[in-house]
Coordinates of C-alpha atoms (C1' of nucleotides) in Angstrom, one line a residue:
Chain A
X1 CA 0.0 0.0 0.0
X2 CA 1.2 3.0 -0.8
X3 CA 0.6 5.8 1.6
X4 CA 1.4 9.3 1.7
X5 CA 3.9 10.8 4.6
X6 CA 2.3 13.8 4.8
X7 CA -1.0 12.0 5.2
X8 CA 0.9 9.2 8.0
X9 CA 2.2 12.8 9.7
X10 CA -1.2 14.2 10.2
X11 CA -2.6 10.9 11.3
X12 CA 0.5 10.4 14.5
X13 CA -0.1 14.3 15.1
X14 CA -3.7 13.7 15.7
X15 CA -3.8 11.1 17.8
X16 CA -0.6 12.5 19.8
X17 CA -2.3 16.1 20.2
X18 CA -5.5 14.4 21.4
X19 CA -3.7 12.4 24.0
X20 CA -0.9 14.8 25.6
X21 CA -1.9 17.7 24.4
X22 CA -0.3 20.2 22.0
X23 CA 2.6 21.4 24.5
X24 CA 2.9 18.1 25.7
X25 CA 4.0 16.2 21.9
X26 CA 7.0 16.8 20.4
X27 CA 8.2 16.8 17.0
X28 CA 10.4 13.7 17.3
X29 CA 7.4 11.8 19.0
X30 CA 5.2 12.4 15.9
X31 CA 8.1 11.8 13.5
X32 CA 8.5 8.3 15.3
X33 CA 4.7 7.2 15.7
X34 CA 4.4 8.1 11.5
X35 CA 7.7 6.4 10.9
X36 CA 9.3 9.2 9.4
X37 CA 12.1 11.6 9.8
X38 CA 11.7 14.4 12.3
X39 CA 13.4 16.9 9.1
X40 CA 10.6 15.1 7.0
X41 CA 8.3 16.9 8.6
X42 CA 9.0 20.4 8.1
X43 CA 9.0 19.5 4.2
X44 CA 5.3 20.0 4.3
X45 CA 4.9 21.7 7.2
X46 CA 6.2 25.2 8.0
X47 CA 6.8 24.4 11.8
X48 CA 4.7 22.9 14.7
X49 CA 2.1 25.6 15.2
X50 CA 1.1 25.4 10.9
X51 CA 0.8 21.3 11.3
X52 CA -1.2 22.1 14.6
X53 CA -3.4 24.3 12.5
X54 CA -4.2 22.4 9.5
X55 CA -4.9 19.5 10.9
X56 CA -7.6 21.4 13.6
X57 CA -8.9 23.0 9.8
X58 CA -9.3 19.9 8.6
X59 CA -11.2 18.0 11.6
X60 CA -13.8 21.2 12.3
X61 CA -14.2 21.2 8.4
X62 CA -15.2 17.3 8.4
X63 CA -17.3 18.0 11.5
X64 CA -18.7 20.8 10.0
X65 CA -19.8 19.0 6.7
X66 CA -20.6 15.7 8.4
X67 CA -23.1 17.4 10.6
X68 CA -24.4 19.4 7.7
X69 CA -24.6 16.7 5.4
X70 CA -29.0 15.3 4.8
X71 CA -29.5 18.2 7.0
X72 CA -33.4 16.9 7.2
X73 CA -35.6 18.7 4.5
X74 CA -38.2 19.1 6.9
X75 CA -36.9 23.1 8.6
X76 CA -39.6 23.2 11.3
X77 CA -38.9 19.9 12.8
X78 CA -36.4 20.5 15.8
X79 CA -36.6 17.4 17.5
X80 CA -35.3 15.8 13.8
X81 CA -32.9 18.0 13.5
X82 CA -31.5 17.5 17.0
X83 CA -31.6 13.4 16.3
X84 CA -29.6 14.3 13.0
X85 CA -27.3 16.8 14.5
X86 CA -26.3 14.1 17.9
X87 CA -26.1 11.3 15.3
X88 CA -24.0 12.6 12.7
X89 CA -21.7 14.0 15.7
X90 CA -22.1 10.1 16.7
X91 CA -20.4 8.6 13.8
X92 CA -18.0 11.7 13.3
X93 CA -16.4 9.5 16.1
X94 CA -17.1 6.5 15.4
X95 CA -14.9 7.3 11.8
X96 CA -11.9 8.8 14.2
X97 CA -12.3 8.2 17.6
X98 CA -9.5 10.7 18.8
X99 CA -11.2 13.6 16.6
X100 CA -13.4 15.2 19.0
X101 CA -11.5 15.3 21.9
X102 CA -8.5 16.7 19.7
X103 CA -11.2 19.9 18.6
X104 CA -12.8 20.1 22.2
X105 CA -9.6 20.2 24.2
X106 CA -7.6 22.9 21.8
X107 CA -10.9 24.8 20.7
X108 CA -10.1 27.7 22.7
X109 CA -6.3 27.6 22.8
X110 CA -3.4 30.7 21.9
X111 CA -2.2 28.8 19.1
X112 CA -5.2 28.4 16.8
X113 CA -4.9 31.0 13.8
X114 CA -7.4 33.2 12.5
X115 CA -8.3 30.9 10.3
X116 CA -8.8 27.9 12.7
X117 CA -11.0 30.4 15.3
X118 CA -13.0 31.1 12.1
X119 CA -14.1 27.8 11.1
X120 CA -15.0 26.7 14.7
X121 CA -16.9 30.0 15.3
X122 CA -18.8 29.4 11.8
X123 CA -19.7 25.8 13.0
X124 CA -21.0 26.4 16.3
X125 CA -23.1 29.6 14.2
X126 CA -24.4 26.9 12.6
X127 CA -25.7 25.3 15.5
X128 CA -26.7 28.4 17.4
X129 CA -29.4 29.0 14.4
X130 CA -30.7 25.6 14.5
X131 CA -31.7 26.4 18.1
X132 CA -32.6 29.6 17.9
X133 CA -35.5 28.9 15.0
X134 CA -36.7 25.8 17.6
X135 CA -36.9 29.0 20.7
X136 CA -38.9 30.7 18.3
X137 CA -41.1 27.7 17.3
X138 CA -41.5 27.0 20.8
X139 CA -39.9 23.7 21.0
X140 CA -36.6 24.3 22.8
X141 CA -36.7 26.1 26.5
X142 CA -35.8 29.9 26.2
X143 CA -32.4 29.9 27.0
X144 CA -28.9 31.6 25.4
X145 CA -28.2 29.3 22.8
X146 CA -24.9 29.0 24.1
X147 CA -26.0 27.7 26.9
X148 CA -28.3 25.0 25.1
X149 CA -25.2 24.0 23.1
X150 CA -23.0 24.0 26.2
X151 CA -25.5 21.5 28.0
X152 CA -25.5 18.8 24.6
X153 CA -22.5 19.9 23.7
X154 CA -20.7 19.2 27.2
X155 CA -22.6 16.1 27.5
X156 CA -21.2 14.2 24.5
X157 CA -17.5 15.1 25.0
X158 CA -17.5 14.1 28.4
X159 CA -19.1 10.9 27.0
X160 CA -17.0 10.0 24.7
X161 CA -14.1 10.5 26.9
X162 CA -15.5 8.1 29.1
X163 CA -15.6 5.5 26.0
X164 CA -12.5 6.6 24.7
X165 CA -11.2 5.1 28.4
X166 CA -13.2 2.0 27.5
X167 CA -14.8 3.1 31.2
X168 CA -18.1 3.3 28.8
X169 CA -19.2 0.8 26.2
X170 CA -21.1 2.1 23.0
X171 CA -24.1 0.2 22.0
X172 CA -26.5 1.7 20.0
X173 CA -29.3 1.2 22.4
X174 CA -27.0 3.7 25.2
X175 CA -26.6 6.1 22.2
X176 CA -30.7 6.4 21.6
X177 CA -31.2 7.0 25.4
X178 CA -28.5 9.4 25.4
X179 CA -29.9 11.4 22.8
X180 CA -33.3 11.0 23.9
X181 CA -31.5 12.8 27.6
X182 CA -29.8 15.6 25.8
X183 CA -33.0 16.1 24.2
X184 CA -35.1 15.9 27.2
X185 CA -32.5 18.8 28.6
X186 CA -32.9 21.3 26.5
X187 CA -37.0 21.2 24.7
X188 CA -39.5 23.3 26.1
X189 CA -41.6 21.6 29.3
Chain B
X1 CA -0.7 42.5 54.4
X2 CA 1.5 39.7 54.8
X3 CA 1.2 37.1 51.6
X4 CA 2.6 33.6 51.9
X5 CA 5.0 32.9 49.0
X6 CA 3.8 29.2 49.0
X7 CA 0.6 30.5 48.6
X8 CA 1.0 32.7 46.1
X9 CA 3.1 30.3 44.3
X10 CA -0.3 28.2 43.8
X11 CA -2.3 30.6 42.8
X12 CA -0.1 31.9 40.1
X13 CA 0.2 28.0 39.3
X14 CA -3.5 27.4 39.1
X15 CA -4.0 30.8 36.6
X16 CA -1.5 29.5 34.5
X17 CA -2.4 25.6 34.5
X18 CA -6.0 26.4 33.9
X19 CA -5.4 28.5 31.2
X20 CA -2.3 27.0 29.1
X21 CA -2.4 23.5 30.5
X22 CA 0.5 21.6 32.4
X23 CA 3.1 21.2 29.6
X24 CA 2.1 24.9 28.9
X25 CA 2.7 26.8 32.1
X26 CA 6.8 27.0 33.1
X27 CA 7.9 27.9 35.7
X28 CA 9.4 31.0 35.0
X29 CA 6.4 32.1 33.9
X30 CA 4.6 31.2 37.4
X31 CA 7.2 33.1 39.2
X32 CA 6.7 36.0 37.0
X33 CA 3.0 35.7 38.0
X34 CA 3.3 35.2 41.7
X35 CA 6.1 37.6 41.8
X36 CA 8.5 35.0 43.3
X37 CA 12.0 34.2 42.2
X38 CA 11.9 31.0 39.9
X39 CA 14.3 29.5 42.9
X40 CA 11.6 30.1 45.5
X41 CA 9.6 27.8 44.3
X42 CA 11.9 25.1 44.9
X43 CA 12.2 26.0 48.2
X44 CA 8.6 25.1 49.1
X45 CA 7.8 21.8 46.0
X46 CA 10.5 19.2 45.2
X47 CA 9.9 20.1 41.4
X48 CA 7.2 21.1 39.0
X49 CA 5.3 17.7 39.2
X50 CA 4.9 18.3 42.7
X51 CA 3.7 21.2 42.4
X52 CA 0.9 20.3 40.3
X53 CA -0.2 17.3 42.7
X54 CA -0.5 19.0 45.4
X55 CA -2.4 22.1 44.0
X56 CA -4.5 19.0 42.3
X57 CA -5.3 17.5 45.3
X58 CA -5.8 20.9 47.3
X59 CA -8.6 21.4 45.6
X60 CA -10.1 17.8 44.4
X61 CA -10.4 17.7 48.4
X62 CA -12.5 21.1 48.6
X63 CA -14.7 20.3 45.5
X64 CA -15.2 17.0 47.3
X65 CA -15.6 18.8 50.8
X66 CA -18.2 21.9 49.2
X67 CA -20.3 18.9 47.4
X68 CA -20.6 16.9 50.8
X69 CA -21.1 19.6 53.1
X70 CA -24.3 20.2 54.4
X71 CA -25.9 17.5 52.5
X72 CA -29.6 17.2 52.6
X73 CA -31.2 15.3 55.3
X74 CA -33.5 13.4 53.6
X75 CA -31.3 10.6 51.5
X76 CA -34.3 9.1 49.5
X77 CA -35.0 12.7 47.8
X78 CA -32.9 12.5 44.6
X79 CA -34.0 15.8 43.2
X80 CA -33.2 17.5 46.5
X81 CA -29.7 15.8 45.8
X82 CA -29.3 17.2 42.5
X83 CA -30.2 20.6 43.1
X84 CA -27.5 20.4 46.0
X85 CA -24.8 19.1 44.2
X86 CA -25.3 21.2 41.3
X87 CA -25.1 24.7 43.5
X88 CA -22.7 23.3 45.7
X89 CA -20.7 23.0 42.4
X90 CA -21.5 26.6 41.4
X91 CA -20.3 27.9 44.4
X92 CA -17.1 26.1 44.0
X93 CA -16.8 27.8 41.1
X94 CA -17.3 31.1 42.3
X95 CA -15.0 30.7 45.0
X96 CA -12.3 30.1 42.2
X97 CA -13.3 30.7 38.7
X98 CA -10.6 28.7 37.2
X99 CA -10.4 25.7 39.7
X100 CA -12.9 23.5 37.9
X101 CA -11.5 23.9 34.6
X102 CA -7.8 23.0 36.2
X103 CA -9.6 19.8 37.6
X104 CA -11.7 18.6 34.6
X105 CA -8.9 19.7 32.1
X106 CA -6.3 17.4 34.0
X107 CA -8.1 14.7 35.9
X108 CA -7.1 12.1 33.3
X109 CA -3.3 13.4 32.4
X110 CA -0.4 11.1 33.1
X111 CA 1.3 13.7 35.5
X112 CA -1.2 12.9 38.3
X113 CA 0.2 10.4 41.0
X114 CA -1.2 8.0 43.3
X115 CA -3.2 10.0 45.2
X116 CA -4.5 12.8 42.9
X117 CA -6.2 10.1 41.0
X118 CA -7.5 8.3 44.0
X119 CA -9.3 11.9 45.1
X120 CA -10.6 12.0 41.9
X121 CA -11.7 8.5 41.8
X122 CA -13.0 8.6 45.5
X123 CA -14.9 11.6 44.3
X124 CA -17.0 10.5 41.0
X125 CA -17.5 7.3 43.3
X126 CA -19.4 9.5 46.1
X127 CA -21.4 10.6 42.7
X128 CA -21.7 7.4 41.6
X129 CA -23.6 6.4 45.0
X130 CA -25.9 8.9 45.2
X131 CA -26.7 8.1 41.2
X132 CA -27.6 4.7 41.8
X133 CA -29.8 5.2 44.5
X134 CA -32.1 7.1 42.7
X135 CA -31.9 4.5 40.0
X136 CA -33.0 2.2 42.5
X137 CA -35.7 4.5 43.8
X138 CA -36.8 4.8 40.3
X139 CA -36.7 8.5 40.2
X140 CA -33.3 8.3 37.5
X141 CA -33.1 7.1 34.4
X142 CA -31.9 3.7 34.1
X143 CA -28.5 4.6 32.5
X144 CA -25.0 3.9 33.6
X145 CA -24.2 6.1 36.3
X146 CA -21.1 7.4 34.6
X147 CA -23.2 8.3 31.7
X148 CA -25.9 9.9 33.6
X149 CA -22.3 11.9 35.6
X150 CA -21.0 12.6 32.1
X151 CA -24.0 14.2 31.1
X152 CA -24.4 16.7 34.1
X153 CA -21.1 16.8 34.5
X154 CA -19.8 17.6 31.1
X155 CA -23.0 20.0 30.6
X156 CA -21.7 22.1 33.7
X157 CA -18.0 22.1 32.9
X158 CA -19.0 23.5 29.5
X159 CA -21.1 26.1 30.4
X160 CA -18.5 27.2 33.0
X161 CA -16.1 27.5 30.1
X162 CA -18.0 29.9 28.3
X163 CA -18.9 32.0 31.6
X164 CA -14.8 32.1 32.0
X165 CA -14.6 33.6 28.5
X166 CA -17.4 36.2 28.9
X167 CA -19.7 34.8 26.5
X168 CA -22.5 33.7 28.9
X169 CA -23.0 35.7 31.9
X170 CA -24.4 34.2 34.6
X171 CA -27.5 35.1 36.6
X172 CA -28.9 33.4 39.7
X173 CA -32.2 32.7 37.4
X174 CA -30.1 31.1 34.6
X175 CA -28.3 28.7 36.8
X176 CA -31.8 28.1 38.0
X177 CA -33.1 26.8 35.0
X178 CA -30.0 25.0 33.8
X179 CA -30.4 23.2 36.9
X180 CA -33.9 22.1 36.5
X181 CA -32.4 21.2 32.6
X182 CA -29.7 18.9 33.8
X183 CA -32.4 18.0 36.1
X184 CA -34.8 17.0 33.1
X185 CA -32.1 14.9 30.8
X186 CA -31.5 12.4 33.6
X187 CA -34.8 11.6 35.7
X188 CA -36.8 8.9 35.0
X189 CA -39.4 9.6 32.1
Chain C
dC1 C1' 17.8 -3.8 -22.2
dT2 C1' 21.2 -1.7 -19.3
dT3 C1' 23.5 2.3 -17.7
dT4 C1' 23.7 7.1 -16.5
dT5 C1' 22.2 11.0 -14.4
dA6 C1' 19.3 14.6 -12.7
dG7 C1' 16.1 16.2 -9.3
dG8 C1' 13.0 15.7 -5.8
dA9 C1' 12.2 13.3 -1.3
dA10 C1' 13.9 11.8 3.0
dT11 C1' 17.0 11.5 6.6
dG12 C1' 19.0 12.3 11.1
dA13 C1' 23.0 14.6 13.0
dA14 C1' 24.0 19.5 14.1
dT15 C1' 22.4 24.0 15.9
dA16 C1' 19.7 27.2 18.4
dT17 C1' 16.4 27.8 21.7
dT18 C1' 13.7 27.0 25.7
dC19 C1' 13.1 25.1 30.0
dA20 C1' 13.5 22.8 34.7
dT21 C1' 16.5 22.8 38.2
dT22 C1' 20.6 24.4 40.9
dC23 C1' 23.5 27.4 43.1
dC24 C1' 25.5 31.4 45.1
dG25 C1' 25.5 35.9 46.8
dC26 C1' 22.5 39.4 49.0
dA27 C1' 19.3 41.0 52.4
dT28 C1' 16.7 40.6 56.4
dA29 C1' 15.9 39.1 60.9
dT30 C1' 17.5 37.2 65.2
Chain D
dA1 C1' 27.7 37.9 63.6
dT2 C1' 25.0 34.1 62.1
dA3 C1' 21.1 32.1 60.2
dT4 C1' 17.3 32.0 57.0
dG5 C1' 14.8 33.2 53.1
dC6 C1' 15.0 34.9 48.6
dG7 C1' 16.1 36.1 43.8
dG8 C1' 17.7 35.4 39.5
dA9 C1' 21.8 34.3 36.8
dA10 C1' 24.1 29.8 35.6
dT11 C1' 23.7 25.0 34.0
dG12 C1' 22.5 21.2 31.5
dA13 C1' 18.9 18.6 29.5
dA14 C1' 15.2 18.6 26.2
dT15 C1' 13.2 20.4 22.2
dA16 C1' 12.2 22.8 17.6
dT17 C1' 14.3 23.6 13.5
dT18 C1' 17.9 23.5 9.9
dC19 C1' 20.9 21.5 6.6
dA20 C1' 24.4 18.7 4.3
dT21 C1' 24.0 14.3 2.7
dT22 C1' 21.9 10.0 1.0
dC23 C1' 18.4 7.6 -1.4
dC24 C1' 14.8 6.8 -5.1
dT25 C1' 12.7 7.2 -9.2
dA26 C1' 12.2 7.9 -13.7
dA27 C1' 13.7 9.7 -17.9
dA28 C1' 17.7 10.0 -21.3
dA29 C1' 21.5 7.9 -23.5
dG30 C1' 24.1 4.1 -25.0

DNA sequence: CTTTTAGGAATGAATATTCATTCCGCATAT
DNA sequence: ATATGCGGAATGAATATTCATTCCTAAAAG
């Protein structure tokens, strides 16, 4: 199989950012884990902070889209769109487990460029407008969206942390009462 | 008035581990902070790792002491539980904006010894117990308790994150109905 | 078909920088 | 005068980054 270093670089760097951290990997760490030269490295990549950055782009980008993707047709239907929202989210980590927690734990770090704050302040726009349209219709309890996103938001990181730490198992029957709790948090009673 | 250096060694510490992480914080810069030669330090911790343990544990043990203090009476009222827990947690915070952040952003690092982890173990197990008697009772959803903890959990550290960076403010009658929203995604339906 | 050769890719040792830790001289108190 | 606490420069280890060299591949020449 022929694979690509840069792509073998990005891989080791996510899954080393995820586990120790940005401050806490080194360059010759990820150069080992992807089997490659620690000067091999700065042939596509302009130094640590620009590898950092593009591969955050690249994981809040395929967030972004996954989440977007069969957005349901059906615009007044919050409780579908929250379903379609915590499921896509769901197998966003189920196609890279380390993912998440690598956005969630440097989303609100010094070394993110403009262009990394950007995307991650477009995406959660996204979300905020979701929830706002459901206040309006009455649906979702009349709280800062913020807020409504922190609660759901909070709830599945800290989830899949747990399963990450195999102190959780996911089964698809947990996942549907999960989402049927986040849901139960945040509509109007 | 008369400042202990130890003391202000930890605060600086907690600032600057809350906000840039463990590998991010040296300890020139927490000397800058606490206005403390970088050789004081090593006067009162045996070295950095130290440090962070025992400013870990410090204040694992008041979380842990804030959340069981004055608990309610009546031990078969689980929604009497939750509300205390929850504002018992809030006041934590208030008492330290940054300390809960420091916790949940390093409770699973490989840095923590022995006994920081056993804290924070001995901790989500006091949780755990008072979880799984209201599953019992019947009054909580029938999840795994560390789900049904991730889900409050991970709801509050989240919204305290965006409180830090001035994006929600909070007012007594917000924390009121997040409560009653953390409330609603884990009781029995 | 084999050999030569050019150019890009990869390497890892060398360099420059940053950091944790140590150490020594100064100041303050006893 | 001695002891104690302190600061911050000095040290050495760890780290990011660079660079001279080697390695590959693929096309050109024989």
């Amino acid at each position: 199989m022929i694979t690509n270093k840069r792509d073998d670089v990005l891989e080791a760097a996510l899954l080393l950012f995820a586990e120790r951290g940005f401050d806490g990997t080194t360059i010759p760490m990820i150069a080992d884990k992807a089997k490659v030269g620690a000067g091999t490295i700065y042939r596509y990549f302009e130094n640590k902070e620009a590898l950092f950055n593009t591969l955050f782009q690249y994981w809040v980008t395929r967030l972004s889209e996954i989440v977007k993707d069969n957005f349901p047709s059906d615009l007044t239907n919050i409780r579908l769109h929250h379903r379609h929202i915590f499921f896509q989210i769901i197998q966003f980590v189920n196609h890279n487990e380390h993912a998440l927690h690598f956005i969630d734990s440097h989303c609100s770090t010094h070394y993110l460029d403009e262009k990394s704050q950007k995307l991650f302040a477009d995406f959660l726009e996204f979300l905020r407008s979701i929830l706002e349209k459901g206040k309006e219709q009455g649906d979702i309890c009349s709280l800062p969206a913020d807020a409504l996103i922190a609660i759901v938001y909070g709830a599945i990181v800290q989830l899949f942390k747990l399963m990450r730490m195999n102190i959780l198992e996911e089964t698809p029957e947990l996942l549907v009462n999960i989402e049927e709790c986040c849901w139960n948090a945040i509509k109007a009673h």
